[in-house]
Coordinates of C-alpha atoms in Angstrom, one line a residue:
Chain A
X27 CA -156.2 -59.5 -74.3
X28 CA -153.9 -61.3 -76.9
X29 CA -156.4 -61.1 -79.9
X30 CA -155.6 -58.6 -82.9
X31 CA -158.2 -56.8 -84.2
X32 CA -159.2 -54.1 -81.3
X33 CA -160.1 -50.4 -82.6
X34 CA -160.1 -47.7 -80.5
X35 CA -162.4 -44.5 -81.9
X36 CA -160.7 -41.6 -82.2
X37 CA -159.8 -39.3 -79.7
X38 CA -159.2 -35.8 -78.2
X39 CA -157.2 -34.3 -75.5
X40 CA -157.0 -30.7 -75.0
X41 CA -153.9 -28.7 -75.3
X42 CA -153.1 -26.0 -73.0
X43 CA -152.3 -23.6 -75.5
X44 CA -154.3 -24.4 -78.7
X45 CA -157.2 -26.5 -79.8
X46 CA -158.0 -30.3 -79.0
X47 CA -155.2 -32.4 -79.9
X48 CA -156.9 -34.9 -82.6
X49 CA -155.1 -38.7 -82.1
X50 CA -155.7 -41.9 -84.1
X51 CA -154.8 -45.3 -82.7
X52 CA -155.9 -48.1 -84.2
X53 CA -155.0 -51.8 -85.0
X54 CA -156.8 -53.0 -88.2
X55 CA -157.4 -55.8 -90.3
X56 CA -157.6 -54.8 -94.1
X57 CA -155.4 -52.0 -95.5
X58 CA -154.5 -49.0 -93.9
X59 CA -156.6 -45.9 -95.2
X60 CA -153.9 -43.1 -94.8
X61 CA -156.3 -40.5 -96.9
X62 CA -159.5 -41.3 -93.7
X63 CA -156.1 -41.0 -91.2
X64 CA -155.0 -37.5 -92.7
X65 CA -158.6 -36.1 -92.5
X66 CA -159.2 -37.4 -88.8
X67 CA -156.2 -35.6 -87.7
X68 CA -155.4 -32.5 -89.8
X69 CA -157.4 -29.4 -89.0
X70 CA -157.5 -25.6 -90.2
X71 CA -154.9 -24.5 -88.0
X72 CA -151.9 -26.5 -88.9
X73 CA -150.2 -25.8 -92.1
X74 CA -147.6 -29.0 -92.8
X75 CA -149.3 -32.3 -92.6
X76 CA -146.7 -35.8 -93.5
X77 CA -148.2 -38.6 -94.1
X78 CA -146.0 -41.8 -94.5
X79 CA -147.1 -45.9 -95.4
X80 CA -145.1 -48.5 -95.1
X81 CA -145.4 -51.5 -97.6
X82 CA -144.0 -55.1 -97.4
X83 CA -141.1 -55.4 -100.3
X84 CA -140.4 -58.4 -102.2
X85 CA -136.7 -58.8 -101.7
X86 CA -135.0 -58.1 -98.6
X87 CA -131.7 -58.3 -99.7
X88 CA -131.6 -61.7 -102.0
X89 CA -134.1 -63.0 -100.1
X90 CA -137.9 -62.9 -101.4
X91 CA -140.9 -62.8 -99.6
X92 CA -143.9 -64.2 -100.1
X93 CA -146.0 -62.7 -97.5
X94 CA -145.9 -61.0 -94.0
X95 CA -147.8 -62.6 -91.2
X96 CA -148.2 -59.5 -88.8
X97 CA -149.3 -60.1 -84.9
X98 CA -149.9 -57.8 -81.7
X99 CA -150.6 -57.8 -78.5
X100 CA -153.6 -55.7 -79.5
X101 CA -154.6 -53.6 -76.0
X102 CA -151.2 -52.6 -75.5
X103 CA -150.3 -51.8 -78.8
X104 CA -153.0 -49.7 -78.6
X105 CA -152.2 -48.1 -75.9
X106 CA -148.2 -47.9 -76.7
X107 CA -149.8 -46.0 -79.6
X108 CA -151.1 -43.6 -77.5
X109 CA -148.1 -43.1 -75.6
X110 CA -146.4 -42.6 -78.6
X111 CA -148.6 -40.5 -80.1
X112 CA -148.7 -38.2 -77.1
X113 CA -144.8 -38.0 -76.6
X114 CA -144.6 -37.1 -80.4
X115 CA -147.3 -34.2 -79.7
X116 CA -145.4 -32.8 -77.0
X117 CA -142.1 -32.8 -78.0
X118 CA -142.9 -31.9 -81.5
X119 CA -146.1 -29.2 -80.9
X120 CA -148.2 -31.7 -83.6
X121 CA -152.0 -30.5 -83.4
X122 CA -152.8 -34.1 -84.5
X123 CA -151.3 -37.4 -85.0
X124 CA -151.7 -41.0 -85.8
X125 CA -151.3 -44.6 -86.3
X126 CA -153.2 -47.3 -88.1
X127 CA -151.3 -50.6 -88.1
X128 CA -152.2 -53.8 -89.8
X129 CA -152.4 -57.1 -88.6
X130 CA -152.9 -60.6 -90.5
X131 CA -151.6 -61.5 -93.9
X132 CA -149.7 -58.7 -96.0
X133 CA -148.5 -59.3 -99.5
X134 CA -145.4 -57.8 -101.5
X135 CA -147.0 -54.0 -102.6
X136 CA -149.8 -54.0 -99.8
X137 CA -149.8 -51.1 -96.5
X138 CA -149.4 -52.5 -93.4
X139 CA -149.0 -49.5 -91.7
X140 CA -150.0 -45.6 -91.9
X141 CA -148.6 -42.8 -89.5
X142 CA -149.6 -38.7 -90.1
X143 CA -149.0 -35.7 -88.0
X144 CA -149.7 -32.0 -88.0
X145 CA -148.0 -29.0 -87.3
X146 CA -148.1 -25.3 -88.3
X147 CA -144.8 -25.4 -90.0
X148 CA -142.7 -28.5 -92.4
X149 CA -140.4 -28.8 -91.0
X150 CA -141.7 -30.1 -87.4
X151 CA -144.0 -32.1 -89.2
X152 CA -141.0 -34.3 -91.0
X153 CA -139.6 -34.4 -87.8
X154 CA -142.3 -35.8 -85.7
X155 CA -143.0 -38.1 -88.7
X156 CA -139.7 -39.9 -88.7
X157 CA -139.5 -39.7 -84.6
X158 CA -143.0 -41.6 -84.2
X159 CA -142.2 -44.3 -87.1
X160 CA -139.2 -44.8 -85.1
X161 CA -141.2 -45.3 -82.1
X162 CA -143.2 -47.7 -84.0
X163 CA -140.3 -49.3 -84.9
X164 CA -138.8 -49.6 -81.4
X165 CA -141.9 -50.3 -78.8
X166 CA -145.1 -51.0 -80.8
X167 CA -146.1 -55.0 -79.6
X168 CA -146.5 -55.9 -82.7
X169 CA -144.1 -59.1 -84.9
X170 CA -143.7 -60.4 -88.4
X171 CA -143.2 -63.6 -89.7
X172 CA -141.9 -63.3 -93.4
X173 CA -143.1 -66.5 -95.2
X174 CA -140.4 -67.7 -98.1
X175 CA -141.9 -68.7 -101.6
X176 CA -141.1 -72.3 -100.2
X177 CA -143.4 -71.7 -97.3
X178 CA -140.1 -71.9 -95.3
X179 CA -140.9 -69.2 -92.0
X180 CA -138.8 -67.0 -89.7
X181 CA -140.0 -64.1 -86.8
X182 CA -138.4 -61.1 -88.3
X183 CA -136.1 -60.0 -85.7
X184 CA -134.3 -56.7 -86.2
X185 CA -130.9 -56.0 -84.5
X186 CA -131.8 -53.5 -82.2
X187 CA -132.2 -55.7 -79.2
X188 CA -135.4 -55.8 -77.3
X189 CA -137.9 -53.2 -77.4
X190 CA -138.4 -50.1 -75.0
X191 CA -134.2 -50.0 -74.8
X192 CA -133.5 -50.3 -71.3
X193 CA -136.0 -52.3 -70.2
X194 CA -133.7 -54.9 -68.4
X195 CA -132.2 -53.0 -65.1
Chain B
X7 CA -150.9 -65.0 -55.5
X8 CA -151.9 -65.7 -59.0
X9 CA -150.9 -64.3 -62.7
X10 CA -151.4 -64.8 -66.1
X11 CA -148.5 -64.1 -68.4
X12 CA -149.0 -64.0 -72.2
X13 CA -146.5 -65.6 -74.7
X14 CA -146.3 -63.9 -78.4
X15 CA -144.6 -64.5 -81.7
X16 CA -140.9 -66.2 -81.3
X17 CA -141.8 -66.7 -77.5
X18 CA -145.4 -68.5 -78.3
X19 CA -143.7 -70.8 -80.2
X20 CA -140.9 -71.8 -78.2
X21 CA -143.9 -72.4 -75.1
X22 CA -146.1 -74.2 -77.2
X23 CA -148.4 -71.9 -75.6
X24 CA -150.3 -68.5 -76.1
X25 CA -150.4 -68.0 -72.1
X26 CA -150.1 -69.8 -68.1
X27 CA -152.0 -68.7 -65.3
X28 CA -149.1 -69.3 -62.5
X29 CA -148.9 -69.2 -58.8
X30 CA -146.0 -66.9 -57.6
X31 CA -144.8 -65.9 -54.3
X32 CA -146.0 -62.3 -53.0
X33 CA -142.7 -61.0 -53.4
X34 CA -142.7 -62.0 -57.2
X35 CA -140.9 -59.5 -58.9
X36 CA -140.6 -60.0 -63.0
X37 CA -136.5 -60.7 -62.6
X38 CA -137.7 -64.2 -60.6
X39 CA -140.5 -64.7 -63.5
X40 CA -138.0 -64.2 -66.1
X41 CA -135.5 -66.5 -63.9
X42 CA -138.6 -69.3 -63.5
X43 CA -140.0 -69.4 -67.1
X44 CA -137.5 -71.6 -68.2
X45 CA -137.4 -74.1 -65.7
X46 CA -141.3 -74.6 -66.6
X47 CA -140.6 -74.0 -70.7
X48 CA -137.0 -74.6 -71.4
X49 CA -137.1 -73.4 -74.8
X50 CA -138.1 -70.2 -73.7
X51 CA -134.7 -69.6 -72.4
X52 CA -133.1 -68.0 -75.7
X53 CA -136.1 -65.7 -76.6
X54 CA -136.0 -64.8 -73.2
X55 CA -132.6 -63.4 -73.4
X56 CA -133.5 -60.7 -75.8
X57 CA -137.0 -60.3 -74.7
X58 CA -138.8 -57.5 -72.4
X59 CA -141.6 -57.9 -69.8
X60 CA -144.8 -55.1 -69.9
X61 CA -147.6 -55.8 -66.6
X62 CA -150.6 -54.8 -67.3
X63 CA -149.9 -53.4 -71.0
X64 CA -147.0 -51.4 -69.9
X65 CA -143.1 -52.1 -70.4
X66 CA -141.2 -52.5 -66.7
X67 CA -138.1 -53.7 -65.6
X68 CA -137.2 -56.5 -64.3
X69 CA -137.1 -54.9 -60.8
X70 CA -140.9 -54.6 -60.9
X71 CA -143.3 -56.1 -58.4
X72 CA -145.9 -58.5 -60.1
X73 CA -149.4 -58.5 -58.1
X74 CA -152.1 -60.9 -57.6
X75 CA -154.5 -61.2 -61.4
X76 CA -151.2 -59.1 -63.2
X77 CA -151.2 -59.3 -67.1
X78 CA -147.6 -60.7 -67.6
X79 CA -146.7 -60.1 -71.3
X80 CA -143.7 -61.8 -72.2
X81 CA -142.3 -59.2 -75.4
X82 CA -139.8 -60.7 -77.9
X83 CA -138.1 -58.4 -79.9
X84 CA -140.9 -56.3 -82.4
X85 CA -140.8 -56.0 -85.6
X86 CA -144.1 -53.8 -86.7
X87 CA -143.8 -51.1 -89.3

């Protein structure tokens, strides 16, 4: 599968210790509803709920963008999601957590990505926030192509080397 | 034995190509894919440099066997968020 565009419904697995863990993974093609994401995965039992969106800027540095042209590998994103997702539960204790990430064209000011997690207490939840962004940020199949005002192109392609770290022997 | 391997952003357009169904030897592993691709695309050989191999939707090394109908994904470094 190398179209965009897949949605996986949301999901449970069960905790030993507390109630169903509530997951979100989804690729999607208009923007990001991080309100619909915060209500599929908060619950009653968790008291610190962070909710971060990510939106394309105009200038990176002196360079401007027009628009972002995002792409995936859609069924493993989805399913890097969910490895995510359940590494960030586990290591941080999160009753719930997601990802909505957007594909096709994103202007300057528009989402193309949500993340939110539970926990009982704050500061776990800023934690796990900023740990599965990062995770986003390092595995997640997904590129960008920034498109100049000119119509002049380039793959954005951070410095961090490939994705996965350590996936040459 | 026969596998498909998928080419994305930076790495589609250096192929010219979105994917290749290709014939490998049994004891394919993905270091001899990553070692072959260029003889067959040879300006795939820069991306590839920087780029990491998943089989069937999961990252590997390039000490892992490939298998007859494996889902090659060829992974240039991402850039989501």
């Amino acid at each position: 599968m190398n179209t965009c565009g897949a949605a996986s419904p949301l999901s449970h697995s069960v905790s030993a210790d507390a109630g169903p863990i509530r997951q979100v993974a989804r690729i999607v093609e208009s923007s990001p509803d991080s309100g619909w994401l915060l209500e599929q995965i908060s619950s009653p039992d968790s008291g610190a709920n962070v909710v971060f969106t990510g939106t394309v800027r105009r200038f990176t540095g002196d360079r401007e963008t027009a628009w972002l042209e995002y792409e995936c590998y859609a069924g493993m994103a989805v399913r890097e999601m969910r490895r995510l997702i359940a590494e960030c539960c586990e290591r941080f204790s999160c009753s719930g957590a997601g990802i909505l990430h957007r594909v096709g064209r994103v202007d300057p000011g528009e989402t193309s990505i949500a993340i939110a997690v539970s926990t009982t207490h704050r500061d776990a939840a800023f934690r796990a926030a900023e740990w599965l962004m990062h995770g986003v940020k390092a595995r997640l199949p997904v590129w960008k192509k920034d498109f100049a005002p000119d119509g002049s192109s380039h793959w954005v392609a951070p410095g961090a080397g490939h994705p996965a770290g350590g996936t040459r022997p | 034995m026969k596998i498909r391997v998928l080419f994305f952003a930076a790495a589609r357009d250096a192929a010219g190509t979105g994917q290749l169904e290709l014939e490998v030897d049994p004891s394919a592993t993905v270091g001899s894919l990553r070692e072959r691709l260029p003889e067959i695309f040879p300006g795939l050989a820069p991306v590839l440099a920087s780029s990491a191999f998943a089989v069937d939707e999961e990252y590997v090394r390039d000490g892992a066997r490939l298998h007859d109908g494996a889902e090659v994904g060829l992974i240039p470094p991402v850039s989501g968020g």
